[in-house]
PDB file of C-alpha atoms in Angstrom:
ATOM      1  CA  UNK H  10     134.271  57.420  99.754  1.00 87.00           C
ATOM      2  CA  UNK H  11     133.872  60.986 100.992  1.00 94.00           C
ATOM      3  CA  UNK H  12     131.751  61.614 104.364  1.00 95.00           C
ATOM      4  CA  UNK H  13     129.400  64.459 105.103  1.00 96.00           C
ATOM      5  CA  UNK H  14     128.069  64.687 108.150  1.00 96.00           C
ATOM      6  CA  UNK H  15     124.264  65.569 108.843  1.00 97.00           C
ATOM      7  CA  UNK H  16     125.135  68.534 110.624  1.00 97.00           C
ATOM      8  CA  UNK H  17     126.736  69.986 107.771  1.00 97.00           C
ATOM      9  CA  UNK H  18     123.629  69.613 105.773  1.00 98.00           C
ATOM     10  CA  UNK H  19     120.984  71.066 108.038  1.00 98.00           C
ATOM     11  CA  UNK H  20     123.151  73.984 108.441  1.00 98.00           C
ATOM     12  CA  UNK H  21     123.654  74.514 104.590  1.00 98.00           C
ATOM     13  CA  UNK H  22     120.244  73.600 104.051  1.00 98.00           C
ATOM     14  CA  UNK H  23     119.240  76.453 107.020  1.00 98.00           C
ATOM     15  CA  UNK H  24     121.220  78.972 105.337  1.00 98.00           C
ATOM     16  CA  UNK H  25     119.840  78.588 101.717  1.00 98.00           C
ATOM     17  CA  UNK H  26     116.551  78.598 103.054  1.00 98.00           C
ATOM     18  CA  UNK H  27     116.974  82.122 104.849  1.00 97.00           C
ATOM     19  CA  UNK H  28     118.676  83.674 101.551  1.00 97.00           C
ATOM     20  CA  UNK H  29     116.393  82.319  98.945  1.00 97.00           C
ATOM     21  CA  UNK H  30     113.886  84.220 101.099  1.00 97.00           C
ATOM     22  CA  UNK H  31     115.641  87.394 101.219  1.00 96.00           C
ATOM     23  CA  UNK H  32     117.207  87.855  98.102  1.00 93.00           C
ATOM     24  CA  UNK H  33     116.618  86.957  94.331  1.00 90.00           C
ATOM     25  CA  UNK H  34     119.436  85.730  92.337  1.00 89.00           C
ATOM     26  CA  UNK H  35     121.375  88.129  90.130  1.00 90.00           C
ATOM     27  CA  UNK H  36     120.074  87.105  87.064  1.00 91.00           C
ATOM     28  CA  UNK H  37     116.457  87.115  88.327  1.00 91.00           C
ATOM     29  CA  UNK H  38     116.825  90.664  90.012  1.00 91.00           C
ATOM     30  CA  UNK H  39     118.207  91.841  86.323  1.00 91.00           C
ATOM     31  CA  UNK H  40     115.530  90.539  84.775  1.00 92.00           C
ATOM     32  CA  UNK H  41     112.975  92.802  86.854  1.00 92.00           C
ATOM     33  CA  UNK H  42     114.838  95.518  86.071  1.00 91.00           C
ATOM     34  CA  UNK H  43     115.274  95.356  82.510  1.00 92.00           C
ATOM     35  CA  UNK H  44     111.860  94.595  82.211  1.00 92.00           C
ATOM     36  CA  UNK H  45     111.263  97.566  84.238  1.00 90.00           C
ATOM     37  CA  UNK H  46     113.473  99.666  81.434  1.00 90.00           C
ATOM     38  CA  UNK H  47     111.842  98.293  78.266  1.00 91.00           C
ATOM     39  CA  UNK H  48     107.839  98.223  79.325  1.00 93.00           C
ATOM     40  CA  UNK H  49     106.214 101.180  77.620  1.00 92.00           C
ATOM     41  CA  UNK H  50     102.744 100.935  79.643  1.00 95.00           C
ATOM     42  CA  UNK H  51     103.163 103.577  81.976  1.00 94.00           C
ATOM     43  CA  UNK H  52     100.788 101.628  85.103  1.00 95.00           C
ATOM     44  CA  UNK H  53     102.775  98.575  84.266  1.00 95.00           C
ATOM     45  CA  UNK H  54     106.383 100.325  84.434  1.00 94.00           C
ATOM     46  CA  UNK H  55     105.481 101.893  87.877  1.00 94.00           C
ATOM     47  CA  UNK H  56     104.350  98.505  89.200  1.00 95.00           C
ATOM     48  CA  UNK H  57     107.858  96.414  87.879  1.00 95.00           C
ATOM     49  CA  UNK H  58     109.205  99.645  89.838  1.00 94.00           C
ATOM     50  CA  UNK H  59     107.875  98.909  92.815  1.00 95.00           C
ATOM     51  CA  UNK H  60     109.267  95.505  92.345  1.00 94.00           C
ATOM     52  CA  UNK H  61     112.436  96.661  92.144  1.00 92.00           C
ATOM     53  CA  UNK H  62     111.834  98.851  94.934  1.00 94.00           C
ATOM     54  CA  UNK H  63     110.429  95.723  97.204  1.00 94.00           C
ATOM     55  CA  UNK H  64     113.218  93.248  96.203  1.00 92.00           C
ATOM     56  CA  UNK H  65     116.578  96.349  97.015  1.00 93.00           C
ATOM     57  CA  UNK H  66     114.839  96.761 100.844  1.00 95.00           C
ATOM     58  CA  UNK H  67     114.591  93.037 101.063  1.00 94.00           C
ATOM     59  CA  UNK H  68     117.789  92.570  99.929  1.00 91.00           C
ATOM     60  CA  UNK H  69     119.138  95.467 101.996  1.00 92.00           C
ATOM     61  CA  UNK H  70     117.018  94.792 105.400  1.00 94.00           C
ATOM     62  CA  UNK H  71     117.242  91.414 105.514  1.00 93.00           C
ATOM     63  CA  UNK H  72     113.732  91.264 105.375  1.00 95.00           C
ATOM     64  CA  UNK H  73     112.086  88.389 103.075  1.00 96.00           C
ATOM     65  CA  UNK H  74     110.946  89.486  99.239  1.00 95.00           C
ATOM     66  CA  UNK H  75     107.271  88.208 100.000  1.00 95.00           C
ATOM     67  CA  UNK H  76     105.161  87.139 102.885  1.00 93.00           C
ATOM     68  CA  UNK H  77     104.276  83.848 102.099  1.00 96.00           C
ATOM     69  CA  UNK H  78     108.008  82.374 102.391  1.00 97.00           C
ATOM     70  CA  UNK H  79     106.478  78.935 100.829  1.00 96.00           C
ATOM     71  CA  UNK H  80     106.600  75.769 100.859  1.00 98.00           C
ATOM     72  CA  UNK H  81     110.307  74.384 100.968  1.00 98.00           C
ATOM     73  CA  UNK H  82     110.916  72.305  97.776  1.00 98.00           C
ATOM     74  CA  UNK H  83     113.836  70.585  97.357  1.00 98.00           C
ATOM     75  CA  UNK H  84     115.915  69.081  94.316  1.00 98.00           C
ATOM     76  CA  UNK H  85     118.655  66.918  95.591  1.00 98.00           C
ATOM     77  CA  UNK H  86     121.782  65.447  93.702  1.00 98.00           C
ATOM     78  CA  UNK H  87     123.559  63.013  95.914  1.00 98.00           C
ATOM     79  CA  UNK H  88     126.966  61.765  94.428  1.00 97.00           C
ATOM     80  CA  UNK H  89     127.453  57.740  94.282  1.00 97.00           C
ATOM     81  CA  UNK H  90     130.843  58.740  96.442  1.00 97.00           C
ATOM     82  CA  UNK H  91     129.008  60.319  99.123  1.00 96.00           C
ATOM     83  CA  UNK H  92     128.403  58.529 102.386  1.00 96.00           C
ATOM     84  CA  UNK H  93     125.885  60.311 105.279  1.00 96.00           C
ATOM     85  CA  UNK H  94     126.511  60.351 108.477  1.00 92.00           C
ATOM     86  CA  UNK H  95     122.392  59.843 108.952  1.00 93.00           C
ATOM     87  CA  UNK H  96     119.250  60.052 107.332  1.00 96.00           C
ATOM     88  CA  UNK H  97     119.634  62.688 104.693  1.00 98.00           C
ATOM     89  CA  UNK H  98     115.899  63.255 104.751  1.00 98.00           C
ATOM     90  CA  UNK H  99     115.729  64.516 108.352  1.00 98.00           C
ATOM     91  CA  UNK H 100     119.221  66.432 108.002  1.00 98.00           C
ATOM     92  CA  UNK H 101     116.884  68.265 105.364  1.00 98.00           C
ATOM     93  CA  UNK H 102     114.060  69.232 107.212  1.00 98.00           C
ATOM     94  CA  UNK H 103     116.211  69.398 110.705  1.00 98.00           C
ATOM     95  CA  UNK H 104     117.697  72.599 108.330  1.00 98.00           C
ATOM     96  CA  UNK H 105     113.965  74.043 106.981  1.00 98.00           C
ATOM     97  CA  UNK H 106     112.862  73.848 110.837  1.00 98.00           C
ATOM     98  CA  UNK H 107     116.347  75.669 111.746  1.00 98.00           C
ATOM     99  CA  UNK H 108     115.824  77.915 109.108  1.00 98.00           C
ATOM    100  CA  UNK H 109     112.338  78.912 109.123  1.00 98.00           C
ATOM    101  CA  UNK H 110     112.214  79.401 112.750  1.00 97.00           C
ATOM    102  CA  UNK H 111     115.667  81.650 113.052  1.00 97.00           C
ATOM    103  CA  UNK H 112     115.355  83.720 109.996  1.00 96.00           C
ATOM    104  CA  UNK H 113     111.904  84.102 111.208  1.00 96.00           C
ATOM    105  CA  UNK H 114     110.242  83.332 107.721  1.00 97.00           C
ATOM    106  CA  UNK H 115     106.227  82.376 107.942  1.00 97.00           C
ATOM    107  CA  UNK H 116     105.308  78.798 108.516  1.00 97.00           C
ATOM    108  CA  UNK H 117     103.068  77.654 105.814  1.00 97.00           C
ATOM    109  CA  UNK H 118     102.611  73.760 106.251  1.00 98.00           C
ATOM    110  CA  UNK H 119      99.731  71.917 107.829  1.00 98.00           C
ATOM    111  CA  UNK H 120     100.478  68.203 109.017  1.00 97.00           C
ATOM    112  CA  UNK H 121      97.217  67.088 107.207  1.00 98.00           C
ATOM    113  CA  UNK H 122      95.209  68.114 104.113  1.00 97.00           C
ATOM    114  CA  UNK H 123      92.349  67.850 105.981  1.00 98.00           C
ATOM    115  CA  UNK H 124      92.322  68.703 109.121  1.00 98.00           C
ATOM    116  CA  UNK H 125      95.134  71.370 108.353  1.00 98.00           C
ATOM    117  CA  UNK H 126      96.896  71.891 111.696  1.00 98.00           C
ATOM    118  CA  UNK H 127     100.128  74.158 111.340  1.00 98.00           C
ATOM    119  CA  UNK H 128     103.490  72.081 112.165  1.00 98.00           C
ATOM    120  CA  UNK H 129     104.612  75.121 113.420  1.00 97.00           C
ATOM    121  CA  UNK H 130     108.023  75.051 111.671  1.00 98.00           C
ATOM    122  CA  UNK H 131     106.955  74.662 107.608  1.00 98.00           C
ATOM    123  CA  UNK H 132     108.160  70.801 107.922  1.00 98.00           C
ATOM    124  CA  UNK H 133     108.063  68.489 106.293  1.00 98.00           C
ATOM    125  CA  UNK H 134     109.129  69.755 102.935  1.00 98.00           C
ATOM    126  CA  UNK H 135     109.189  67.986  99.613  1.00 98.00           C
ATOM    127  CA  UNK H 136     112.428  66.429  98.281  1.00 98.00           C
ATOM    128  CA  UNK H 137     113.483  65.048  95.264  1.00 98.00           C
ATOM    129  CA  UNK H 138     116.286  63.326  94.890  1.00 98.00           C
ATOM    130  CA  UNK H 139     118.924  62.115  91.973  1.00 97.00           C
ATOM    131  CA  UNK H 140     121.705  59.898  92.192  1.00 97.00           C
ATOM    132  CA  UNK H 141     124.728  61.363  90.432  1.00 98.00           C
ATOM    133  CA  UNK H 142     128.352  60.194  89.706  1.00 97.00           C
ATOM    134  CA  UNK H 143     131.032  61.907  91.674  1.00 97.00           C
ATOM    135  CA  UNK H 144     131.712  63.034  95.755  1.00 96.00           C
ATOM    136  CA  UNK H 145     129.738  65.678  96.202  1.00 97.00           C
ATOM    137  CA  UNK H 146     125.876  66.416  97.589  1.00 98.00           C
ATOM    138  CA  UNK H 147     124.310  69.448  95.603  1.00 98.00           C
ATOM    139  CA  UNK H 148     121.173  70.461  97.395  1.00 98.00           C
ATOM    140  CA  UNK H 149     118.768  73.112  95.441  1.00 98.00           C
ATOM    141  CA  UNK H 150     115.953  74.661  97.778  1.00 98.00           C
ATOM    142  CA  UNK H 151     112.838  75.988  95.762  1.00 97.00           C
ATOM    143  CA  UNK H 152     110.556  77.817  98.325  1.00 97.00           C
ATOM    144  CA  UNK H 153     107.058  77.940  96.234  1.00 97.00           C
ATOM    145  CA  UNK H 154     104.500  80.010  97.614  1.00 95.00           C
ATOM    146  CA  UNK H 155     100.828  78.982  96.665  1.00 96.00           C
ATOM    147  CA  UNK H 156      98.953  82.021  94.909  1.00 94.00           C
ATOM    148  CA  UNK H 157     101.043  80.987  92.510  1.00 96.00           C
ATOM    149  CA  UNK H 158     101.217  77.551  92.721  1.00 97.00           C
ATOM    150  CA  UNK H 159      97.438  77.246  93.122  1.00 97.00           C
ATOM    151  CA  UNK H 160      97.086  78.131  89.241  1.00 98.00           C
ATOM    152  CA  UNK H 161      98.902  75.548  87.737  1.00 98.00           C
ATOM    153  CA  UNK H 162      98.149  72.447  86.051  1.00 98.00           C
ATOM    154  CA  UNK H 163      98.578  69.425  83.888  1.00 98.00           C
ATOM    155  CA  UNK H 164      97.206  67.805  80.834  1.00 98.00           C
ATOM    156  CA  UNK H 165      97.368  64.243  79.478  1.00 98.00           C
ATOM    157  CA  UNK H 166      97.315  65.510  76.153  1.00 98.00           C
ATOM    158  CA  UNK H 167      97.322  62.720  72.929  1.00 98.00           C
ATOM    159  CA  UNK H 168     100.406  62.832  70.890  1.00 98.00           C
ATOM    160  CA  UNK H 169      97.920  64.418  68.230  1.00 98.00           C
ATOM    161  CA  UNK H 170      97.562  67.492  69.474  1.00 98.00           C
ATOM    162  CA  UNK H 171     101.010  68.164  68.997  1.00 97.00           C
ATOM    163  CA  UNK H 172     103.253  71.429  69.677  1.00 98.00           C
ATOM    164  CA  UNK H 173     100.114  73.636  69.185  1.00 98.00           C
ATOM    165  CA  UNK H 174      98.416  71.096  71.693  1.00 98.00           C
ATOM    166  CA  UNK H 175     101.545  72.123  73.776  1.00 98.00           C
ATOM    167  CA  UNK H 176     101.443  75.801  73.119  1.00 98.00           C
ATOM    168  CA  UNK H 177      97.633  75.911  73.783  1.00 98.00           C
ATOM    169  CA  UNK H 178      98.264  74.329  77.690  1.00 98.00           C
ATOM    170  CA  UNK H 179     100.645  76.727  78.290  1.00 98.00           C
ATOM    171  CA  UNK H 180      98.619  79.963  76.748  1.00 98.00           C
ATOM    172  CA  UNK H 181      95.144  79.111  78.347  1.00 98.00           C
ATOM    173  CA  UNK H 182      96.951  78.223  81.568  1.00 98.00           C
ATOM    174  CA  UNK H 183      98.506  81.715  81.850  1.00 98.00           C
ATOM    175  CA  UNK H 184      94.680  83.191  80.970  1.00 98.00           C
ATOM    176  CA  UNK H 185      93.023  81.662  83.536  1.00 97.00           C
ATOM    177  CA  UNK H 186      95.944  82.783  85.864  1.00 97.00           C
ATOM    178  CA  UNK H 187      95.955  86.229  84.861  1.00 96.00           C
ATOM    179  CA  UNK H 188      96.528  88.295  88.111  1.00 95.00           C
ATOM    180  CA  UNK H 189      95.664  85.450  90.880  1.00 95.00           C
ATOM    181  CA  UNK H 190      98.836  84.321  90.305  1.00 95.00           C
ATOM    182  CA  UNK H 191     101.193  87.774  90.724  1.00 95.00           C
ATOM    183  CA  UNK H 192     102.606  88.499  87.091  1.00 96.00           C
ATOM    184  CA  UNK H 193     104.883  89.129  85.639  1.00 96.00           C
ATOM    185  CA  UNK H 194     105.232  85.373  85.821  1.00 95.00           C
ATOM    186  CA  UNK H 195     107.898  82.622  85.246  1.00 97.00           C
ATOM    187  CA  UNK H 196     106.361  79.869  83.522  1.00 98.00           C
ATOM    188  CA  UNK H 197     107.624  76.288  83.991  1.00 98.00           C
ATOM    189  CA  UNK H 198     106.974  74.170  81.577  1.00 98.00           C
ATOM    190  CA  UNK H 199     107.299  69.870  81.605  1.00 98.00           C
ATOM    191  CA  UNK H 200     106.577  68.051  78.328  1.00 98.00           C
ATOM    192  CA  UNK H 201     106.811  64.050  78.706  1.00 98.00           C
ATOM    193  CA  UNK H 202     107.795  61.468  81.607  1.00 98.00           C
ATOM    194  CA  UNK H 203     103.904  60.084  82.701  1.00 98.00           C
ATOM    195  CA  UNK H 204     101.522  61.885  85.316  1.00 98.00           C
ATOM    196  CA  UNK H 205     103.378  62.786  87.845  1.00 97.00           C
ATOM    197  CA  UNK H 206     107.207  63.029  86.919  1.00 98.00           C
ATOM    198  CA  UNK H 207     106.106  65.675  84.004  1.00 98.00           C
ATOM    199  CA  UNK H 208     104.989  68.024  87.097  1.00 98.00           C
ATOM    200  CA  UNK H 209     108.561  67.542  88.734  1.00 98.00           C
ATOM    201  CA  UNK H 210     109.781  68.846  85.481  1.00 98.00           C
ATOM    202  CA  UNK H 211     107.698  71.616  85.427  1.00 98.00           C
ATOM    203  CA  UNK H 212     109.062  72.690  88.989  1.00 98.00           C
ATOM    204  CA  UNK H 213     112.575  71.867  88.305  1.00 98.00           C
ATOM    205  CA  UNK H 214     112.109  74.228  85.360  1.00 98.00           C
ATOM    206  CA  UNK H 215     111.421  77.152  87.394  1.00 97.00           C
ATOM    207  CA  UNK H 216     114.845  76.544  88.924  1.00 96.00           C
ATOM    208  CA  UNK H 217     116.711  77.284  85.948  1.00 95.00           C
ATOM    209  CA  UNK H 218     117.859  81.345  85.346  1.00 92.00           C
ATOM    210  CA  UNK H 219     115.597  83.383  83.659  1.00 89.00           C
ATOM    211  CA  UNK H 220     117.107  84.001  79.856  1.00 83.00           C
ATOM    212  CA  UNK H 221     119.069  80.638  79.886  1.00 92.00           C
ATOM    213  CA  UNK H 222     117.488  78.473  77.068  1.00 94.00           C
ATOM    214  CA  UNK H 223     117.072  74.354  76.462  1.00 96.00           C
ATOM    215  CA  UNK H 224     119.599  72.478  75.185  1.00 95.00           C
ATOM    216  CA  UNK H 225     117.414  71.352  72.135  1.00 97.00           C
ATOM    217  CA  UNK H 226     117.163  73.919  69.719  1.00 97.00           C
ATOM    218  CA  UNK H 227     113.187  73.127  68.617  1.00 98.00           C
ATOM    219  CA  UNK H 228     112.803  72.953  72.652  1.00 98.00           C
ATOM    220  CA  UNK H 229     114.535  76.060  72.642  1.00 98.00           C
ATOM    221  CA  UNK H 230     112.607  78.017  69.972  1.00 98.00           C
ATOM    222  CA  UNK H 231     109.268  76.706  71.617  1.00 98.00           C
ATOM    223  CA  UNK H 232     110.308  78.742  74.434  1.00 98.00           C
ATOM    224  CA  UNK H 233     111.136  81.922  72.284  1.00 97.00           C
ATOM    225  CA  UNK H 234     107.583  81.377  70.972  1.00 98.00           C
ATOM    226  CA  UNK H 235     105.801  81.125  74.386  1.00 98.00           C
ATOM    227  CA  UNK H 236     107.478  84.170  75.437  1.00 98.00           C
ATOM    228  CA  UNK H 237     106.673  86.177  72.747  1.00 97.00           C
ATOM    229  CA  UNK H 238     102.550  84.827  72.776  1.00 98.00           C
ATOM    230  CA  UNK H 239     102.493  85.209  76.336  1.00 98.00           C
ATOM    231  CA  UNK H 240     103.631  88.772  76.413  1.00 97.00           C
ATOM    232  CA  UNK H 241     100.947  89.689  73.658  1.00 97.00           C
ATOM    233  CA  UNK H 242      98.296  89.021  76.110  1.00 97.00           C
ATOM    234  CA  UNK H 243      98.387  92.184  77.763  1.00 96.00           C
ATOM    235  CA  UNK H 244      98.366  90.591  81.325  1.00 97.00           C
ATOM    236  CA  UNK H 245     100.924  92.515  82.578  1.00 96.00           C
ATOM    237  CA  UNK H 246     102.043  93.266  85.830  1.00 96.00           C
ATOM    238  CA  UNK H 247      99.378  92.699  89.071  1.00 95.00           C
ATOM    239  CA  UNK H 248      97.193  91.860  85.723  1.00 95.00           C
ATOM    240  CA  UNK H 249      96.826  95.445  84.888  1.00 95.00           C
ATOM    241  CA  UNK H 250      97.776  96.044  81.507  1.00 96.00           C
ATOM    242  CA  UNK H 251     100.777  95.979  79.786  1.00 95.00           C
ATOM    243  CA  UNK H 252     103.536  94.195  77.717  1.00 95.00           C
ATOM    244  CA  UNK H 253     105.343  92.480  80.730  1.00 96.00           C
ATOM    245  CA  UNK H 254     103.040  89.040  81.217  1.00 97.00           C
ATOM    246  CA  UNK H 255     105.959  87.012  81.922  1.00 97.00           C
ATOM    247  CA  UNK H 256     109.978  87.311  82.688  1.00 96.00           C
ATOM    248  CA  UNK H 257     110.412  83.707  81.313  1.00 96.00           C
ATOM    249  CA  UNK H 258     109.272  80.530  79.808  1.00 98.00           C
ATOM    250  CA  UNK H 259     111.265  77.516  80.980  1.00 98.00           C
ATOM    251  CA  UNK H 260     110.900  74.141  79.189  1.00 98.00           C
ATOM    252  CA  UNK H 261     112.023  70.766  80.981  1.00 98.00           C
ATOM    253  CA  UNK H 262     111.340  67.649  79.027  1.00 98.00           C
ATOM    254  CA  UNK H 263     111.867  63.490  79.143  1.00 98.00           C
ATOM    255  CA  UNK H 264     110.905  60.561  77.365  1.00 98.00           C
ATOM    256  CA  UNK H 265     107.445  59.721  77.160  1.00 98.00           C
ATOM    257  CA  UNK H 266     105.081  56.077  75.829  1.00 98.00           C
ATOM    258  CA  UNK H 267     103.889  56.198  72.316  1.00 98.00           C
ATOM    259  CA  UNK H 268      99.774  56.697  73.572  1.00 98.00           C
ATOM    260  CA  UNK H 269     100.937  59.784  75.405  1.00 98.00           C
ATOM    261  CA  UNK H 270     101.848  63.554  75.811  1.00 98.00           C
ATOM    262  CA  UNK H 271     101.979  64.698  79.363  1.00 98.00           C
ATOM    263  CA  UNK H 272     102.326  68.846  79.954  1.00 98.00           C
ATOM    264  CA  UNK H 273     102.856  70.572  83.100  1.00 98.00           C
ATOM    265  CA  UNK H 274     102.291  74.194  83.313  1.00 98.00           C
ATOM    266  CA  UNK H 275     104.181  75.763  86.994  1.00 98.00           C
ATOM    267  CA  UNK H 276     103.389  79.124  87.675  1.00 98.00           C
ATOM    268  CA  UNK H 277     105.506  81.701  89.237  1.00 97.00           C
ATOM    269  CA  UNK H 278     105.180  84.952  90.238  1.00 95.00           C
ATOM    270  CA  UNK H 279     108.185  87.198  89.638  1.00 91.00           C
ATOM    271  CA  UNK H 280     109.746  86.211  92.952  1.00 92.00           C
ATOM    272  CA  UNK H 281     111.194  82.836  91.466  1.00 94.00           C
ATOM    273  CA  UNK H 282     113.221  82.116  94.636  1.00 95.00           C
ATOM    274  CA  UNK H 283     115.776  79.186  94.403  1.00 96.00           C
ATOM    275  CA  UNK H 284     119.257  79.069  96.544  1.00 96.00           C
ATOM    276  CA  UNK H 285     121.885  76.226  95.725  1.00 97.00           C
ATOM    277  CA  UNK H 286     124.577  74.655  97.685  1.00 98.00           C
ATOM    278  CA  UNK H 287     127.431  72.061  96.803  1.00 98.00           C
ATOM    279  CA  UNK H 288     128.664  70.167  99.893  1.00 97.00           C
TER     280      UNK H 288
END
């Protein structure tokens, strides 16, 4: 049995939280920029270059890629060999308070949907967690800012309206987003579980590296076709025109019942920020 103290988390779980902030990942920031070399549009080729522009300052100032820093999501894999020193939860958001506060990122979390008083340090954030074989704690932070986040949705769809059932979510989804939700997007995508895991898959989607591809080859191709149907729309970037809607369609999926097709559609905006850390 290995042991990890709580300290240890909070301070990996600080750190990620400042760098997901400040800097995209590699594959991510490559994405912008060949997007940047292949859109023809010129209006849409000088916005993905100010993109680039925004992301090499952040990256170079220390300064963080957007304003609103989110909401801290987590996705949590915690080894059956692993023993805590302490509640995992608060080591968690003992880190998001460190790390919010110190890297001086905005605090975007009210205590209560209602009477929505700040908490000052963007606790508590949302944690999912997964119990793996193995010793070791793998902690994935997902800050999600809310212009974004604010035009997704989900559908209890019948398992007659099939993949174009499917393909129609996604596409009228990404419509009715059009420039609320700061294209060029990445578009996560759950397909199955019931009501509320298929939204976890969704946002566990947007975690995975623009240009990767499922698993499951039909799964796979489905995200090929997105791409390409989404790009068609002439969105483009800030919703202005062009052939650069979205950087990536991601595709998570589970078992579902017979009666059933649940479909979550996450929107991102180009700053798909995710950090991960293996303790």
């Amino acid at each position: 049995m290995r042991e990890i103290s709580t300290d240890q988390i909070t301070e990996a779980v600080a750190k990620i939280c400042i760098e997901a902030n400040l800097k995209l990942s590699e594959e991510m920031e490559g994405c912008i920029r060949r997007a940047s070399d292949t859109e023809k549009n010129p209006l849409a080729q000088k916005i993905l270059g100010q993109l680039k522009e925004n992301m090499d300052i952040a990256r170079e100032d220390g300064i963080p890629i957007c304003q609103d820093t989110g909401m801290a999501v987590f996705f949590v894999k915690v080894g059956q060999e692993v023993h805590i020193n302490g509640g995992l939860t608060e080591a968690i958001n003992e880190g998001v308070r460190k790390g919010y506060t110190e890297g001086f990122l905005r605090k975007s979390v009210v205590g209560d949907p209602i009477e929505r008083v700040n908490t000052g340090d963007n606790t508590p954030a949302i944690i999912h967690y997964d119990i793996v074989p193995g010793d070791s704690l793998e902690i994935t932070v997902a800050p999600k800012g809310f212009g974004s986040e604010n035009m997704s949705k989900l559908y209890m769809l019948k398992p007659a309206d099939g993949v174009e059932g499917i393909k129609n979510a996604v596409i009228n989804t990404v419509k009715d987003a059009g420039p609320n939700a700061c294209p060029p997007f990445v578009v996560g995508v759950g397909i199955g579980g019931d009501f509320e895991l298929v939204a976890e898959l969704s946002k566990k989607a947007l975690t995975r590296e623009p240009g990767s591809r499922s698993s499951i080859p039909h799964i796979a191709e489905l995200e090929e076709e997105l791409l390409k149907e989404i790009n068609s729309l002439g969105i483009g970037p800030a919703g202005l025109g062009g052939s650069t809607t979205a950087l990536a369609v991601n595709i998570e999926t589970y078992a579902t019942h017979i009666a059933g097709m649940p479909v979550a559609v996450n929107m991102c905006c180009h700053v798909d920020r995710h950090k991960m850390v293996i303790l």
